[in-house]
PDB file of C-alpha atoms and ligand atoms in Angstrom:
ATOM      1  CA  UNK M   1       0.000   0.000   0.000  1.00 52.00           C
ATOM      2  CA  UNK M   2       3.179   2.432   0.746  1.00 52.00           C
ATOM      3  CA  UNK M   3       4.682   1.106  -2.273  1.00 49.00           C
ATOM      4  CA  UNK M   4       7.208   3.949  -3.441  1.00 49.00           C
ATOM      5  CA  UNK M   5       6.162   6.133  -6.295  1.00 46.00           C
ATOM      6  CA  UNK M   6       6.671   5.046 -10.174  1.00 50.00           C
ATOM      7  CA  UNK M   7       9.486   2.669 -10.421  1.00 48.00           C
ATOM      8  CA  UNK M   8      11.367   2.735 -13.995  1.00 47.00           C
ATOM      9  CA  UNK M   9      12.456  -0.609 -14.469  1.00 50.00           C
ATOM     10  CA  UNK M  10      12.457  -0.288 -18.143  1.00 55.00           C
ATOM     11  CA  UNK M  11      16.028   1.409 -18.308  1.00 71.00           C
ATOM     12  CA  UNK M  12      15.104   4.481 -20.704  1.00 86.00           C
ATOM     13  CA  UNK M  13      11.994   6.479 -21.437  1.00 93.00           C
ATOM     14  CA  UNK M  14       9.534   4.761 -23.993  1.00 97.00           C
ATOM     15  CA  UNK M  15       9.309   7.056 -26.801  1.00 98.00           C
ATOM     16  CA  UNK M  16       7.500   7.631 -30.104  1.00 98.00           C
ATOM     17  CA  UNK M  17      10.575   7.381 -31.888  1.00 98.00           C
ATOM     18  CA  UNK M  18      11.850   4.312 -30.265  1.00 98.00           C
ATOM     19  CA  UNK M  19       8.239   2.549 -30.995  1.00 97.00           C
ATOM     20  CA  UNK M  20       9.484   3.211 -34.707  1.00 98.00           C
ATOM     21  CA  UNK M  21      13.114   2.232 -33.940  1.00 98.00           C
ATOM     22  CA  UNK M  22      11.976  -1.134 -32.386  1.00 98.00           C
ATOM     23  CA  UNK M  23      10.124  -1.827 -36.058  1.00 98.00           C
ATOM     24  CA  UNK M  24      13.032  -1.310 -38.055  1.00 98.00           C
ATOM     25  CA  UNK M  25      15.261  -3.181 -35.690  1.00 98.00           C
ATOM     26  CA  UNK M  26      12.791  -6.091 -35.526  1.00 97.00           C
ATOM     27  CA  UNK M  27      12.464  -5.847 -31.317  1.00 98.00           C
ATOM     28  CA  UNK M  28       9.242  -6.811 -30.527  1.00 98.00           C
ATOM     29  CA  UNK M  29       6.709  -4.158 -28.902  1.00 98.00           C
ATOM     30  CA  UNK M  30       5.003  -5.513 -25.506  1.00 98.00           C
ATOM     31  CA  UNK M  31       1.396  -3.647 -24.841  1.00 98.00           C
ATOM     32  CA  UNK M  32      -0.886  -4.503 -22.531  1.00 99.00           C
ATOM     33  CA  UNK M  33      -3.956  -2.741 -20.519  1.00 98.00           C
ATOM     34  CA  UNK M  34      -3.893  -1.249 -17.636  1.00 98.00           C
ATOM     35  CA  UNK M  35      -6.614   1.227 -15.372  1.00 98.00           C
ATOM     36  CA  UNK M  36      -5.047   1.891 -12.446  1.00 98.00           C
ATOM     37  CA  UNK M  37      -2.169   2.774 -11.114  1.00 98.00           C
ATOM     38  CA  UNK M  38      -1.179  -0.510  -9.043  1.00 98.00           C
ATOM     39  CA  UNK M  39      -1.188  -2.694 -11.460  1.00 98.00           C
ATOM     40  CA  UNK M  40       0.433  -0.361 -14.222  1.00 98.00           C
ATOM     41  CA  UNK M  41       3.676   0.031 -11.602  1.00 98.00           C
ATOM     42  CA  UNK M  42       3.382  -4.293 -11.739  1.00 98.00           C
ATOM     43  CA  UNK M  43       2.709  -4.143 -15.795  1.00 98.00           C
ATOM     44  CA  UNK M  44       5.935  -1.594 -16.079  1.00 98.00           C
ATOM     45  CA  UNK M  45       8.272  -3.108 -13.445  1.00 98.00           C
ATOM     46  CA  UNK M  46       7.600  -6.496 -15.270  1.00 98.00           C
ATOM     47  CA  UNK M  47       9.045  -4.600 -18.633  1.00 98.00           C
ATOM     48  CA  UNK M  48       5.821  -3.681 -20.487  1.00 98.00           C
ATOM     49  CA  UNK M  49       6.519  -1.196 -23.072  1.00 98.00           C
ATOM     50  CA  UNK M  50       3.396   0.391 -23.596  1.00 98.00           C
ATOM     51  CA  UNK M  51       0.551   0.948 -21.048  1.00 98.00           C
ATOM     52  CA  UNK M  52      -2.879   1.391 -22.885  1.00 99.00           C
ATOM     53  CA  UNK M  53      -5.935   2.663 -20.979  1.00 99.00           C
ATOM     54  CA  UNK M  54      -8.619   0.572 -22.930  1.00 98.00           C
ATOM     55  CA  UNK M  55     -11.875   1.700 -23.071  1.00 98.00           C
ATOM     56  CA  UNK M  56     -12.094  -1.803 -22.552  1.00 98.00           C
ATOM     57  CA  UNK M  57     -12.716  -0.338 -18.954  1.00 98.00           C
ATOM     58  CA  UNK M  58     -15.877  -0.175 -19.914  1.00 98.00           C
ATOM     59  CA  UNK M  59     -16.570  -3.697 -19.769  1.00 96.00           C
ATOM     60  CA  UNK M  60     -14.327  -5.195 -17.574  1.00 96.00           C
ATOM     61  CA  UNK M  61     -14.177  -2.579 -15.002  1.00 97.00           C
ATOM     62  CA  UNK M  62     -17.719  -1.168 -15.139  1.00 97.00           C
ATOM     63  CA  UNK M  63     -19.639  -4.654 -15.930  1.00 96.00           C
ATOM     64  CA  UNK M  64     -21.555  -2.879 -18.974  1.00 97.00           C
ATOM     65  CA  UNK M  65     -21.994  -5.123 -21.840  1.00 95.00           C
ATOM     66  CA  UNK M  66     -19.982  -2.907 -24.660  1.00 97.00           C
ATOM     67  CA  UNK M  67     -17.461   0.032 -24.788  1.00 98.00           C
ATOM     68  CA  UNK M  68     -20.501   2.483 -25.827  1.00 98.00           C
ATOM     69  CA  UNK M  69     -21.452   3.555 -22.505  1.00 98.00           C
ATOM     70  CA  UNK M  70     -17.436   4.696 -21.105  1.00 98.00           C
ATOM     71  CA  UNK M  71     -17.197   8.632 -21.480  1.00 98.00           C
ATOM     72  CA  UNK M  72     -14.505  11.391 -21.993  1.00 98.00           C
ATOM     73  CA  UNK M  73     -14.235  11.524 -17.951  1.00 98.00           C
ATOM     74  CA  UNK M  74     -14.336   7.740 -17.399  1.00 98.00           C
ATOM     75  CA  UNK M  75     -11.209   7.510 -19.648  1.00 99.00           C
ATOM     76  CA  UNK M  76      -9.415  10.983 -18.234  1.00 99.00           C
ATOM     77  CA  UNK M  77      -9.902   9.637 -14.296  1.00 98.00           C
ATOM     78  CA  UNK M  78      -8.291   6.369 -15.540  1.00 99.00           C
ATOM     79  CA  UNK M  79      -5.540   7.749 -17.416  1.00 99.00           C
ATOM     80  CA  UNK M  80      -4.209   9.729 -14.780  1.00 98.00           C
ATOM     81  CA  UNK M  81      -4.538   7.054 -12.573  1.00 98.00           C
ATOM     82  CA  UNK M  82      -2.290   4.989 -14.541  1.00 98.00           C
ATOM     83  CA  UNK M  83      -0.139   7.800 -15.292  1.00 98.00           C
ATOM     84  CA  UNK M  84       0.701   8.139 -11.345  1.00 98.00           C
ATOM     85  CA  UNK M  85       1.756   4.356 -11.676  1.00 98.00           C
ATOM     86  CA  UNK M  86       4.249   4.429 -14.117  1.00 98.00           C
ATOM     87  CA  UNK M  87       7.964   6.108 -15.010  1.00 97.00           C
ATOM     88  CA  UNK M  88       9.154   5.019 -18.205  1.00 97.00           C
ATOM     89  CA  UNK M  89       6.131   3.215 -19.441  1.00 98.00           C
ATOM     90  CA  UNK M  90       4.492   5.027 -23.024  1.00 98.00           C
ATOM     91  CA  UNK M  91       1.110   5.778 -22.006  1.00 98.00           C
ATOM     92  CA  UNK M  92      -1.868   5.455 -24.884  1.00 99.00           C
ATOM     93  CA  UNK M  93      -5.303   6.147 -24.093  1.00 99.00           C
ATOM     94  CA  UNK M  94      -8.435   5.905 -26.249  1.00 99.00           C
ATOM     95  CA  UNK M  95     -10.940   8.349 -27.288  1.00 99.00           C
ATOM     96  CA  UNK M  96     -14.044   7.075 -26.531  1.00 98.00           C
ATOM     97  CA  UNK M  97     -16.892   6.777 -28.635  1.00 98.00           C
ATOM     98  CA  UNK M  98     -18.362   9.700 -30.545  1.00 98.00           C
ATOM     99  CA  UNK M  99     -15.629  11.617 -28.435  1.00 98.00           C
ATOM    100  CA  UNK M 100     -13.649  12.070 -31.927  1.00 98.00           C
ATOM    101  CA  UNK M 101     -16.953  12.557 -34.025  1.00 98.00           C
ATOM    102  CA  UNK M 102     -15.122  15.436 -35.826  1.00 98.00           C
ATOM    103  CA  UNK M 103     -12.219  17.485 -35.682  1.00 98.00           C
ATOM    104  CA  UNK M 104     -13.151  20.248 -32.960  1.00 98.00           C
ATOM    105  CA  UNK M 105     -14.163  17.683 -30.789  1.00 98.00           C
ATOM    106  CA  UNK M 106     -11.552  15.319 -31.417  1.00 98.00           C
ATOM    107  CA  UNK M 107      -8.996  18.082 -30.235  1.00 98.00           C
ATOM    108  CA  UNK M 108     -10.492  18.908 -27.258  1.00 98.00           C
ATOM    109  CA  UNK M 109     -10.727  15.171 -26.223  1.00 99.00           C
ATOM    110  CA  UNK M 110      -7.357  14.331 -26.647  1.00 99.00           C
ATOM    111  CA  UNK M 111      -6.154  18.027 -24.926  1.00 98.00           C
ATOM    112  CA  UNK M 112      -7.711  16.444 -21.934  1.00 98.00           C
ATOM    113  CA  UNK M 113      -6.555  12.861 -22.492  1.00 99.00           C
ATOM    114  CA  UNK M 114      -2.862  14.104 -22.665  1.00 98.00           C
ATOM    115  CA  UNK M 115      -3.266  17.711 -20.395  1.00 98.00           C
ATOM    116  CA  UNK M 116      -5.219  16.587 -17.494  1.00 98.00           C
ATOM    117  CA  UNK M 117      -4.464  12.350 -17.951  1.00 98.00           C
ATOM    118  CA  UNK M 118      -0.989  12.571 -18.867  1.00 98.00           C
ATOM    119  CA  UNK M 119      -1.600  10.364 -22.089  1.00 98.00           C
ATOM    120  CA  UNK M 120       1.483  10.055 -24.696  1.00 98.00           C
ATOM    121  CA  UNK M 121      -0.771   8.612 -27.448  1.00 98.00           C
ATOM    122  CA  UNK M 122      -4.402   9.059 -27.849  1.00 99.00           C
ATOM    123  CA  UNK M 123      -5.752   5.749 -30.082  1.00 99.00           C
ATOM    124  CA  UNK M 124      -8.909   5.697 -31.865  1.00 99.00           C
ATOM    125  CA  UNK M 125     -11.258   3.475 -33.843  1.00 98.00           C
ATOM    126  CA  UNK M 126     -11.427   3.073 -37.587  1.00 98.00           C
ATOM    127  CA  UNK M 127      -9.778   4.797 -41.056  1.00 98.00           C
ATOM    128  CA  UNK M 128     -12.344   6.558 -43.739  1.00 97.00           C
ATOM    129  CA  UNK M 129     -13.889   9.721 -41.998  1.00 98.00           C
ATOM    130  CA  UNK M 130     -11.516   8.957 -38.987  1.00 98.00           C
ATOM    131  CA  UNK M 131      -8.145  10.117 -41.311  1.00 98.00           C
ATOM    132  CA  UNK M 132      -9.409  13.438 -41.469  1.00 98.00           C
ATOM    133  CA  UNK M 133      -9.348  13.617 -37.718  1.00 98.00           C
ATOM    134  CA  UNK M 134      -6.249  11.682 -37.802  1.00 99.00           C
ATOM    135  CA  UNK M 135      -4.407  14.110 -39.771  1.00 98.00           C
ATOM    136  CA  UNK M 136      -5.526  17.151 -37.676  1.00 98.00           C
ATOM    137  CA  UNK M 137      -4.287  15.438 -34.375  1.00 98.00           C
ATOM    138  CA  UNK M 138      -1.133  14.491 -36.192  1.00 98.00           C
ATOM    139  CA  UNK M 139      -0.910  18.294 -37.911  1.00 98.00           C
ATOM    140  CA  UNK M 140      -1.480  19.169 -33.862  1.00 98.00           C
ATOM    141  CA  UNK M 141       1.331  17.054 -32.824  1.00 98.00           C
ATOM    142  CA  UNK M 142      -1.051  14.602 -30.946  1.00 98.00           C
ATOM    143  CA  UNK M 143       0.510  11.113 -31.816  1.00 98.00           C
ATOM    144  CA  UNK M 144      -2.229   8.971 -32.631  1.00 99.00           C
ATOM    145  CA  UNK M 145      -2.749   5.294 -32.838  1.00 99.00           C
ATOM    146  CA  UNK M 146      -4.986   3.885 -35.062  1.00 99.00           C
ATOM    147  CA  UNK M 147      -7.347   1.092 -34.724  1.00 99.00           C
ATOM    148  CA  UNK M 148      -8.447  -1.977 -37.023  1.00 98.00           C
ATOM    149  CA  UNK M 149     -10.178  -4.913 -37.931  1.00 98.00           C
ATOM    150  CA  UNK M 150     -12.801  -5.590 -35.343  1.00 98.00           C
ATOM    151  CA  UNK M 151     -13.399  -2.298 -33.459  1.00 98.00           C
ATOM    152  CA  UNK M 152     -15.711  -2.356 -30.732  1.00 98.00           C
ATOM    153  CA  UNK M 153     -17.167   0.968 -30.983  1.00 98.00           C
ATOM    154  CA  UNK M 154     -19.035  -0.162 -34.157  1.00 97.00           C
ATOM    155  CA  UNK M 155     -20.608  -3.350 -32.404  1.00 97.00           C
ATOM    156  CA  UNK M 156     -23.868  -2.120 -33.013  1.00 96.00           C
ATOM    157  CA  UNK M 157     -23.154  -1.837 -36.632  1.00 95.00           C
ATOM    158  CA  UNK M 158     -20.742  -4.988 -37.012  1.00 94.00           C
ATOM    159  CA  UNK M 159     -23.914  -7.111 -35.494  1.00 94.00           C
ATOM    160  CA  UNK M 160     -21.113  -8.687 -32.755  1.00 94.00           C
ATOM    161  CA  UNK M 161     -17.526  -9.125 -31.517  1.00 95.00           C
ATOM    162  CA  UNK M 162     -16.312 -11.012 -35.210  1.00 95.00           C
ATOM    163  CA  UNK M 163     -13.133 -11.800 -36.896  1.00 97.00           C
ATOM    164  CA  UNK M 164     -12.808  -9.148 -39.418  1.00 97.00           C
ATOM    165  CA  UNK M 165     -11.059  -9.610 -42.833  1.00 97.00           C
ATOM    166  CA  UNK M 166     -11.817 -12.980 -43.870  1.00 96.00           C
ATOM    167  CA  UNK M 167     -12.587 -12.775 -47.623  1.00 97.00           C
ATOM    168  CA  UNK M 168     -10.743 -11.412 -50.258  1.00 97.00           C
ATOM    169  CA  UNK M 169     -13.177  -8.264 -50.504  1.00 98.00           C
ATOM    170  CA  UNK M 170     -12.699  -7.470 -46.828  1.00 98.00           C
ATOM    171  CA  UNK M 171      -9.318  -7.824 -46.762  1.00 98.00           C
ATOM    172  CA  UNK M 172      -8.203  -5.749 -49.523  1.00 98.00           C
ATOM    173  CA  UNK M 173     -10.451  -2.969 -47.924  1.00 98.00           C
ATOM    174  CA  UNK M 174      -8.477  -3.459 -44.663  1.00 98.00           C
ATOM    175  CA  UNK M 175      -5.043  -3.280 -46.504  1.00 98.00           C
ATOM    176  CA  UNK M 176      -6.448   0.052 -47.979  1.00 98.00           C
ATOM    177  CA  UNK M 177      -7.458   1.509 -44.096  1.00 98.00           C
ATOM    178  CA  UNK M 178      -4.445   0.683 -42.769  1.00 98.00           C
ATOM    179  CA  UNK M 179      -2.661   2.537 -45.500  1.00 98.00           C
ATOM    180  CA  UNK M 180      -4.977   5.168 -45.340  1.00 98.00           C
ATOM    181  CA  UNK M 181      -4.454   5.544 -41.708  1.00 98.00           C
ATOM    182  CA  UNK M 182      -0.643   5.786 -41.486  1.00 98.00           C
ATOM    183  CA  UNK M 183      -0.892   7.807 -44.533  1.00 98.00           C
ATOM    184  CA  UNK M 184      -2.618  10.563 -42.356  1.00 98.00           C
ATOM    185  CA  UNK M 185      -0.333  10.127 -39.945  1.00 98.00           C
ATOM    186  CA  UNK M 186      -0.946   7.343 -37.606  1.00 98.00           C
ATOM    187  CA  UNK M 187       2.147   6.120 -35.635  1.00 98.00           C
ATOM    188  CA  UNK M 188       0.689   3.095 -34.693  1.00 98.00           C
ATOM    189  CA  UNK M 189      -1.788   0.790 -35.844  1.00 99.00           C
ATOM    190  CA  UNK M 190      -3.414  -1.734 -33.211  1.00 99.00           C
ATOM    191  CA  UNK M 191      -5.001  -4.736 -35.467  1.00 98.00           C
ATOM    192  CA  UNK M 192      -7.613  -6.655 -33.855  1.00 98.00           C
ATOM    193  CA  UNK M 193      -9.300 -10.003 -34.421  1.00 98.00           C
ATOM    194  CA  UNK M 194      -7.777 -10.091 -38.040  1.00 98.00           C
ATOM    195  CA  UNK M 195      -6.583 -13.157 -39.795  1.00 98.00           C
ATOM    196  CA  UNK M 196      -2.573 -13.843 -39.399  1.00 98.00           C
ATOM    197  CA  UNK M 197      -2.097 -14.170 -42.738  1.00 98.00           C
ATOM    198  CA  UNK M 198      -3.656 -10.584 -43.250  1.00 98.00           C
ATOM    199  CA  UNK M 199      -1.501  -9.065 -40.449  1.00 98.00           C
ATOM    200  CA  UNK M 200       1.695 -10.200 -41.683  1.00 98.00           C
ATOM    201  CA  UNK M 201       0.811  -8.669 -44.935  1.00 98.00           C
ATOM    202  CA  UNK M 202      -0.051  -5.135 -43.327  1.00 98.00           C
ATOM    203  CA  UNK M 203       2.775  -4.928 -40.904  1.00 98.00           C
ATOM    204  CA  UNK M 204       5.414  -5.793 -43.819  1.00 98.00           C
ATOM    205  CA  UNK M 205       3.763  -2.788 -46.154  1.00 98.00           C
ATOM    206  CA  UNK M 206       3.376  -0.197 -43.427  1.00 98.00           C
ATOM    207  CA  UNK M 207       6.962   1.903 -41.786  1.00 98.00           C
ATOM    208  CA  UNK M 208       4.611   2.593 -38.562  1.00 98.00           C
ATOM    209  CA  UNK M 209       4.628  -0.377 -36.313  1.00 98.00           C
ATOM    210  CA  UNK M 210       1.608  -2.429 -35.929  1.00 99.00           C
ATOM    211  CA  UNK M 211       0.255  -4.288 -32.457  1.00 99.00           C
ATOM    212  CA  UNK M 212      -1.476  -7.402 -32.502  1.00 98.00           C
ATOM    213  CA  UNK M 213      -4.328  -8.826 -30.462  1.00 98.00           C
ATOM    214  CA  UNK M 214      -6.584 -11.899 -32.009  1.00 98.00           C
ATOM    215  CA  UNK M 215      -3.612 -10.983 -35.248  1.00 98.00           C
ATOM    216  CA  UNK M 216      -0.908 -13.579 -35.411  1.00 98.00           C
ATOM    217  CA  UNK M 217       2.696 -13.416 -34.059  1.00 98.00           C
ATOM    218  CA  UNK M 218       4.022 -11.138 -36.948  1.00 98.00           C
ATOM    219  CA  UNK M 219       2.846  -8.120 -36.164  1.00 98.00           C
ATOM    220  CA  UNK M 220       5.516  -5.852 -34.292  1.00 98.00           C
ATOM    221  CA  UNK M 221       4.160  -5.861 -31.077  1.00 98.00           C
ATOM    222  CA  UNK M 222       1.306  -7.727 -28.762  1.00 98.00           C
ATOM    223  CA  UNK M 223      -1.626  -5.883 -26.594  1.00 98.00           C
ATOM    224  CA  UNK M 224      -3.993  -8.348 -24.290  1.00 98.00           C
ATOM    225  CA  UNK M 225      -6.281  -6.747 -22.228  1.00 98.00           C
ATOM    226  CA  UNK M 226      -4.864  -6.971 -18.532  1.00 98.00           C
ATOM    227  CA  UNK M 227      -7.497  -9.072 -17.107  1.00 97.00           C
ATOM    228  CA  UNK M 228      -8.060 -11.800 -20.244  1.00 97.00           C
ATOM    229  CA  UNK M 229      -4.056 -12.175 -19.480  1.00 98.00           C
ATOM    230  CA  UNK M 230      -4.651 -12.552 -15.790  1.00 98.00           C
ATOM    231  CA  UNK M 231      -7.605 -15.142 -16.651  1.00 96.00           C
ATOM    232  CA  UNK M 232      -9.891 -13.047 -14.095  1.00 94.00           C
ATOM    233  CA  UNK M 233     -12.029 -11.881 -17.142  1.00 90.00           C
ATOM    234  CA  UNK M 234     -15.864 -13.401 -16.146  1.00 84.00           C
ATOM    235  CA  UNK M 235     -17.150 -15.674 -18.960  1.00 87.00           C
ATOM    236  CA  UNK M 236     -15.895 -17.389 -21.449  1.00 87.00           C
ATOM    237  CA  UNK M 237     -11.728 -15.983 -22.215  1.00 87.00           C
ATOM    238  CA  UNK M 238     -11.655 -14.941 -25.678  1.00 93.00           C
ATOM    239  CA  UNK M 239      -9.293 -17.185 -28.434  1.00 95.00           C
ATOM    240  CA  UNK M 240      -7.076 -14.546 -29.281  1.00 96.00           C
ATOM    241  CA  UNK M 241      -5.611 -14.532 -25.419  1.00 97.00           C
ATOM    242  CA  UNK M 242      -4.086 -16.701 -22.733  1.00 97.00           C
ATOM    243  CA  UNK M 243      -3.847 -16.901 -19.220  1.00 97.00           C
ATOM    244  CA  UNK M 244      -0.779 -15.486 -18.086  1.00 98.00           C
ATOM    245  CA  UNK M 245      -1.533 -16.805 -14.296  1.00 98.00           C
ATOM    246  CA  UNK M 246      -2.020 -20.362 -14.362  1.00 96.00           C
ATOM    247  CA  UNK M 247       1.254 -21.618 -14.199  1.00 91.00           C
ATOM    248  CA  UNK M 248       2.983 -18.766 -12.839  1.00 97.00           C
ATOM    249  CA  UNK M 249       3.036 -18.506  -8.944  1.00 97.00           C
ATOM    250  CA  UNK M 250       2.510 -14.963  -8.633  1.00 98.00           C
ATOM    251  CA  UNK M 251       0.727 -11.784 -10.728  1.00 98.00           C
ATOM    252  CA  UNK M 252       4.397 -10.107 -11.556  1.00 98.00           C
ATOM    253  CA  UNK M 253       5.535 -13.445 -12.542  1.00 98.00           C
ATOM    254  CA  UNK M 254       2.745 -13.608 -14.581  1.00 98.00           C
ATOM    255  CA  UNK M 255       2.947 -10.534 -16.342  1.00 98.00           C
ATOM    256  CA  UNK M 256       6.751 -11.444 -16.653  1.00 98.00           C
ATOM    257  CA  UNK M 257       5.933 -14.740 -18.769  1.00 98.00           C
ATOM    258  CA  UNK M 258       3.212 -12.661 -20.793  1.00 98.00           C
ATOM    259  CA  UNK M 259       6.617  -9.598 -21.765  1.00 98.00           C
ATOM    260  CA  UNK M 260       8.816 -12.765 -22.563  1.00 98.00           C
ATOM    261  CA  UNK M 261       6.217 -14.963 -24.142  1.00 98.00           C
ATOM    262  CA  UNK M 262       5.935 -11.619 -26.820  1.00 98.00           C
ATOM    263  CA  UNK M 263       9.262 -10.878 -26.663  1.00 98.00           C
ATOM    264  CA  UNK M 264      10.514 -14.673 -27.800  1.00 97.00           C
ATOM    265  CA  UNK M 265       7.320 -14.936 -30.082  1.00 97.00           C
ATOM    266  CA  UNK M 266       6.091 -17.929 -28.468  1.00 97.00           C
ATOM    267  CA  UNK M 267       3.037 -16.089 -27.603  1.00 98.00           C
ATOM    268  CA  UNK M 268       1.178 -15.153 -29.482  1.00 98.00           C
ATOM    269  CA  UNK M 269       0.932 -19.288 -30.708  1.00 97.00           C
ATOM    270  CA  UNK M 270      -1.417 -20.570 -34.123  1.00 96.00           C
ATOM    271  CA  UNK M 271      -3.745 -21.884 -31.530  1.00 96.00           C
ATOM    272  CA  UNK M 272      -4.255 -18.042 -30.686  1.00 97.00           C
ATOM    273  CA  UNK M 273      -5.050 -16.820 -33.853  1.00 96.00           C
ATOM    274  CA  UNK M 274      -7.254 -16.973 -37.080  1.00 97.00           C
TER     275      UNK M 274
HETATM  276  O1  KIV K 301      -9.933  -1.030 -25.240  1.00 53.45           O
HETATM  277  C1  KIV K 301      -9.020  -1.851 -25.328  1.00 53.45           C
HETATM  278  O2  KIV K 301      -8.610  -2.496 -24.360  1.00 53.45           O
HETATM  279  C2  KIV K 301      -8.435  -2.059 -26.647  1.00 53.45           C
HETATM  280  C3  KIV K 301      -7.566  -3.261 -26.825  1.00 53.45           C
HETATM  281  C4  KIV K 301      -8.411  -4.463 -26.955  1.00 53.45           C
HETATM  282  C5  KIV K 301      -6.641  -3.112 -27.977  1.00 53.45           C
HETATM  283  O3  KIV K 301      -8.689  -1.319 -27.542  1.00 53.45           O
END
């Protein structure tokens, strides 16, 4: 409980730059989720690279049944919550939904996700209409990470939580969003329940770096949503992740196994993806 404040156990700052660096030397990116500050200072001291406040929160913090319902505040509280947790950790938070409908209000989220929450990246969901706002966070100096393949905020519209991708149609139009996305300025692209195959093929024609979850183990880097990767998740644990605990005797050893397991590409395995 009197725990002393933000450790940095990673040796150096995480930067933008060195998230491009660690793509061009082949190093592999570890991300995973993270909402408060305890369990960031565990996530960093175990040698996570990049903390992201999910609005995943929504669901397996606030028990609602989607990420619709989590607001602006929801995600600011939680960021600087996190923040206070970490050193050397690069912090990404997302814009919630509608929170980035268009440009002025896109700004002003992500002025409050990195003034008042301390955010390094601010991610967001989808290409199309979303490059415009893209490229004005970019042209703001926001760094922005893009999001792909199945995105949660369009549930509703999706008609559930699906592999995106699979035919030939769908994946062409996802090769053309990701391009589209880093185009505007993206400097990361998280890819999400997307065949491996597919991935592979994105992260070798893009120069930003992309993060896997539910993607394959050749993307440049590998996100899990903190509790799926803790196996404390209620329900059913989704394909795409493993449970970091069983086996390990502790919750830092276990996040320990989970930064190796991405770092030696054993995880994530074919039994993990599509
Ligand atoms: O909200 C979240 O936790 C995410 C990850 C699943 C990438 O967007």
């Amino acid at each position: 409980m009197y725990a002393s404040p933000p450790s940095s156990e990673n040796a150096r700052p995480m930067t933008v730059p060195e998230l491009h660096a660690r793509k061009a030397r082949g190093d592999k990116i570890v991300m995973l989720t993270a909402y408060d500050a305890s369990f960031a200072a565990l996530a960093e001291a175990a040698g996570v690279d990049v903390l992201l406040v999910g609005d995943s929160l929504g669901m397996v913090v606030q028990g609602h049944a989607s990420t619709l319902p989590v607001c602006l505040d929801d995600m600011v509280y939680h960021t600087r919550c996190v923040a206070r947790g970490i050193g050397n950790a690069l912090l990404v938070a997302d814009l919630p939904f509608m929170s980035y409908r268009d440009v002025p209000t896109a700004t002003a989220s992500a002025a409050r996700l990195m003034g008042e929450g301390g955010a390094t990246l601010v991610k967001l969901e989808g290409a199309g209409w979303a490059c415009e706002v893209i490229r004005a966070l970019t042209e703001r100096d926001v760094p922005v990470c893009a999001h792909l393949g199945l995105t949660p905020q369009s549930v509703r519209k999706l008609g559930g939580y699906r592999v995106q991708g699979r035919d030939e149609r769908a994946a062409e139009c996802l090769r053309a969003d990701a391009r589209a996305v880093a185009e505007a300025g993206a400097d990361l692209l998280v890819l999400e329940c997307v065949p491996a195959n597919l991935a592979a093929t994105i992260t070798r024609e893009l120069a930003i770096p992309t993060i896997g979850i539910g993607a394959g183990a050749d993307c440049d880097g590998q996100v899990l949503v903190l509790y799926d990767a803790l196996g404390i998740t209620p329900g059913k644990r989704p394909k795409f992740s493993k449970d970091f605990l069983a086996g390990s005797d502790s919750i830092p050893a276990a996040l320990r196994a989970y930064v190796e397991a991405v770092r030696n590409g054993t995880f994530p395995g074919t039994e993990h993806a599509w």
